[in-house]
CSV table of C-alpha atoms in Angstrom, one decimal:
chain,number,residue,atom,x,y,z
A,1,MET,CA,140.6,139.1,116.7
A,2,CYS,CA,138.6,136.1,117.7
A,3,GLU,CA,137.5,136.9,121.1
A,4,ALA,CA,133.9,136.0,122.0
A,5,SER,CA,131.0,137.0,124.4
A,6,ALA,CA,130.3,134.8,127.2
A,7,TYR,CA,126.7,134.2,128.3
A,8,MET,CA,125.0,132.4,131.2
A,9,MET,CA,122.0,130.2,130.2
A,10,GLU,CA,119.5,130.9,132.7
A,11,GLY,CA,115.7,131.1,132.1
A,12,ASP,CA,114.4,132.2,128.7
A,13,GLN,CA,117.3,134.5,127.6
A,14,PRO,CA,121.0,134.0,128.0
A,15,GLU,CA,122.6,136.7,130.2
A,16,LEU,CA,125.8,138.3,129.1
A,17,ILE,CA,128.5,137.8,131.5
A,18,MET,CA,131.6,139.2,129.7
A,19,GLU,CA,132.4,140.6,126.2
A,20,ALA,CA,135.6,140.1,124.3
A,21,VAL,CA,136.6,137.0,126.2
A,22,ASP,CA,140.1,135.6,125.1
A,23,THR,CA,141.0,132.8,127.5
A,24,VAL,CA,138.9,130.7,129.8
A,25,GLU,CA,140.8,128.6,132.4
A,26,PRO,CA,139.6,126.1,135.0
A,27,GLU,CA,139.6,127.4,138.6
A,28,ASP,CA,138.0,126.3,141.8
A,29,GLY,CA,135.1,124.3,140.3
A,30,GLY,CA,134.4,126.9,137.7
A,31,TYR,CA,136.2,129.0,135.1
A,32,LYS,CA,138.2,132.2,135.1
A,33,LEU,CA,137.4,134.3,132.1
A,34,ILE,CA,140.1,136.8,130.8
A,35,ASN,CA,139.1,139.3,128.1
A,36,ILE,CA,141.3,141.0,125.5
A,37,PHE,CA,141.5,144.1,127.9
A,38,GLY,CA,142.9,142.0,130.7
A,39,GLU,CA,139.8,142.1,132.8
A,40,GLN,CA,139.1,138.9,134.8
A,41,LYS,CA,135.8,137.3,135.9
A,42,PHE,CA,135.2,134.1,137.8
A,43,VAL,CA,132.1,132.1,136.9
A,44,LYS,CA,131.0,129.1,139.1
A,45,ALA,CA,129.6,127.2,136.0
A,46,VAL,CA,130.4,124.5,133.3
A,47,ILE,CA,130.7,125.2,129.7
A,48,HIS,CA,127.5,124.3,127.9
A,49,SER,CA,128.4,125.0,124.2
A,50,LEU,CA,130.3,127.2,121.9
A,51,ALA,CA,129.5,128.9,118.8
A,52,LEU,CA,132.9,130.2,117.7
A,53,VAL,CA,132.0,131.7,114.3
A,54,ASP,CA,129.1,133.6,116.0
A,55,HIS,CA,131.6,134.6,118.7
A,56,LYS,CA,129.6,133.2,121.5
A,57,LEU,CA,130.3,131.0,124.5
A,58,PHE,CA,127.6,129.5,126.6
A,59,PHE,CA,127.9,128.7,130.3
A,60,LYS,CA,125.4,127.0,132.6
A,61,LYS,CA,125.1,126.3,136.3
A,62,PRO,CA,126.8,123.1,137.4
A,63,SER,CA,123.4,121.7,139.0
A,64,GLN,CA,121.4,122.0,135.8
B,1,MET,CA,136.4,133.3,110.5
B,2,CYS,CA,137.0,132.5,114.1
B,3,GLU,CA,137.1,128.8,114.2
B,4,ALA,CA,139.7,127.0,116.4
B,5,SER,CA,141.6,123.8,116.6
B,6,ALA,CA,140.4,121.3,119.3
B,7,TYR,CA,143.1,119.4,121.3
B,8,MET,CA,142.7,116.6,123.8
B,9,MET,CA,145.3,117.1,126.8
B,10,GLU,CA,146.8,113.7,127.2
B,11,GLY,CA,150.3,113.1,128.3
B,12,ASP,CA,152.9,115.7,127.5
B,13,GLN,CA,151.7,116.9,124.2
B,14,PRO,CA,148.2,118.0,123.5
B,15,GLU,CA,146.7,115.7,120.6
B,16,LEU,CA,144.9,117.5,117.7
B,17,ILE,CA,141.3,116.2,117.5
B,18,MET,CA,139.8,118.5,114.9
B,19,GLU,CA,140.8,121.7,112.9
B,20,ALA,CA,138.4,124.6,112.1
B,21,VAL,CA,136.0,123.8,114.8
B,22,ASP,CA,132.9,126.2,114.7
B,23,THR,CA,130.3,124.8,117.2
B,24,VAL,CA,130.7,122.5,120.3
B,25,GLU,CA,127.4,121.1,121.7
B,26,PRO,CA,126.7,118.9,124.6
B,27,GLU,CA,125.9,115.2,123.7
B,28,ASP,CA,125.8,112.0,125.6
B,29,GLY,CA,128.3,113.0,128.4
B,30,GLY,CA,130.6,114.6,126.0
B,31,TYR,CA,130.6,117.1,123.2
B,32,LYS,CA,129.9,117.0,119.5
B,33,LEU,CA,132.4,119.1,117.5
B,34,ILE,CA,131.3,120.5,114.2
B,35,ASN,CA,133.8,122.3,112.0
B,36,ILE,CA,133.3,124.9,109.2
B,37,PHE,CA,133.2,122.1,106.6
B,38,GLY,CA,130.3,120.4,108.4
B,39,GLU,CA,132.3,117.6,109.5
B,40,GLN,CA,131.3,116.2,113.0
B,41,LYS,CA,133.2,114.4,115.7
B,42,PHE,CA,132.0,113.2,119.1
B,43,VAL,CA,134.6,113.4,122.0
B,44,LYS,CA,133.9,111.9,125.4
B,45,ALA,CA,135.5,114.6,127.3
B,46,VAL,CA,135.0,117.9,129.3
B,47,ILE,CA,136.4,121.3,128.2
B,48,HIS,CA,139.5,122.2,130.0
B,49,SER,CA,140.2,125.6,128.7
B,50,LEU,CA,140.0,128.0,125.7
B,51,ALA,CA,142.5,130.3,124.1
B,52,LEU,CA,140.2,132.1,121.5
B,53,VAL,CA,142.7,134.6,120.2
B,54,ASP,CA,145.1,131.7,119.6
B,55,HIS,CA,142.2,129.6,118.0
B,56,LYS,CA,142.6,126.7,120.6
B,57,LEU,CA,140.3,124.6,122.5
B,58,PHE,CA,141.5,122.2,125.1
B,59,PHE,CA,139.6,119.1,126.2
B,60,LYS,CA,140.4,116.6,128.8
B,61,LYS,CA,139.1,113.0,129.7
B,62,PRO,CA,136.3,113.3,132.4
B,63,SER,CA,138.2,111.2,134.9
B,64,GLN,CA,141.3,113.3,135.1
């Protein structure tokens, strides 16, 4: 399975938002994350970068 | 390996930009895609959505 962990870039250390993310869909000026367990989380953020082989997604606040 | 194919959403059919994408990094108002073979491609676009278990990344033009 190729799910990934989603992190918010804030301060020195990226903060884990959600593990095992499958889909990321645009919603209300942010994104809705859905993981392989069907759990959903909304983040008011933009996608900063992806590192897929490392299974990592990085988000950041829109104002940065 | 958890690389993915990157598509541009334009018209009816998403257009394949690059296969086997590993990292996606912000650059000059768009993103630099790097695949597992070390090939690079710049896209002037935003990230629309991700479907990681399906190995797909969707970009769209910023103006849309």
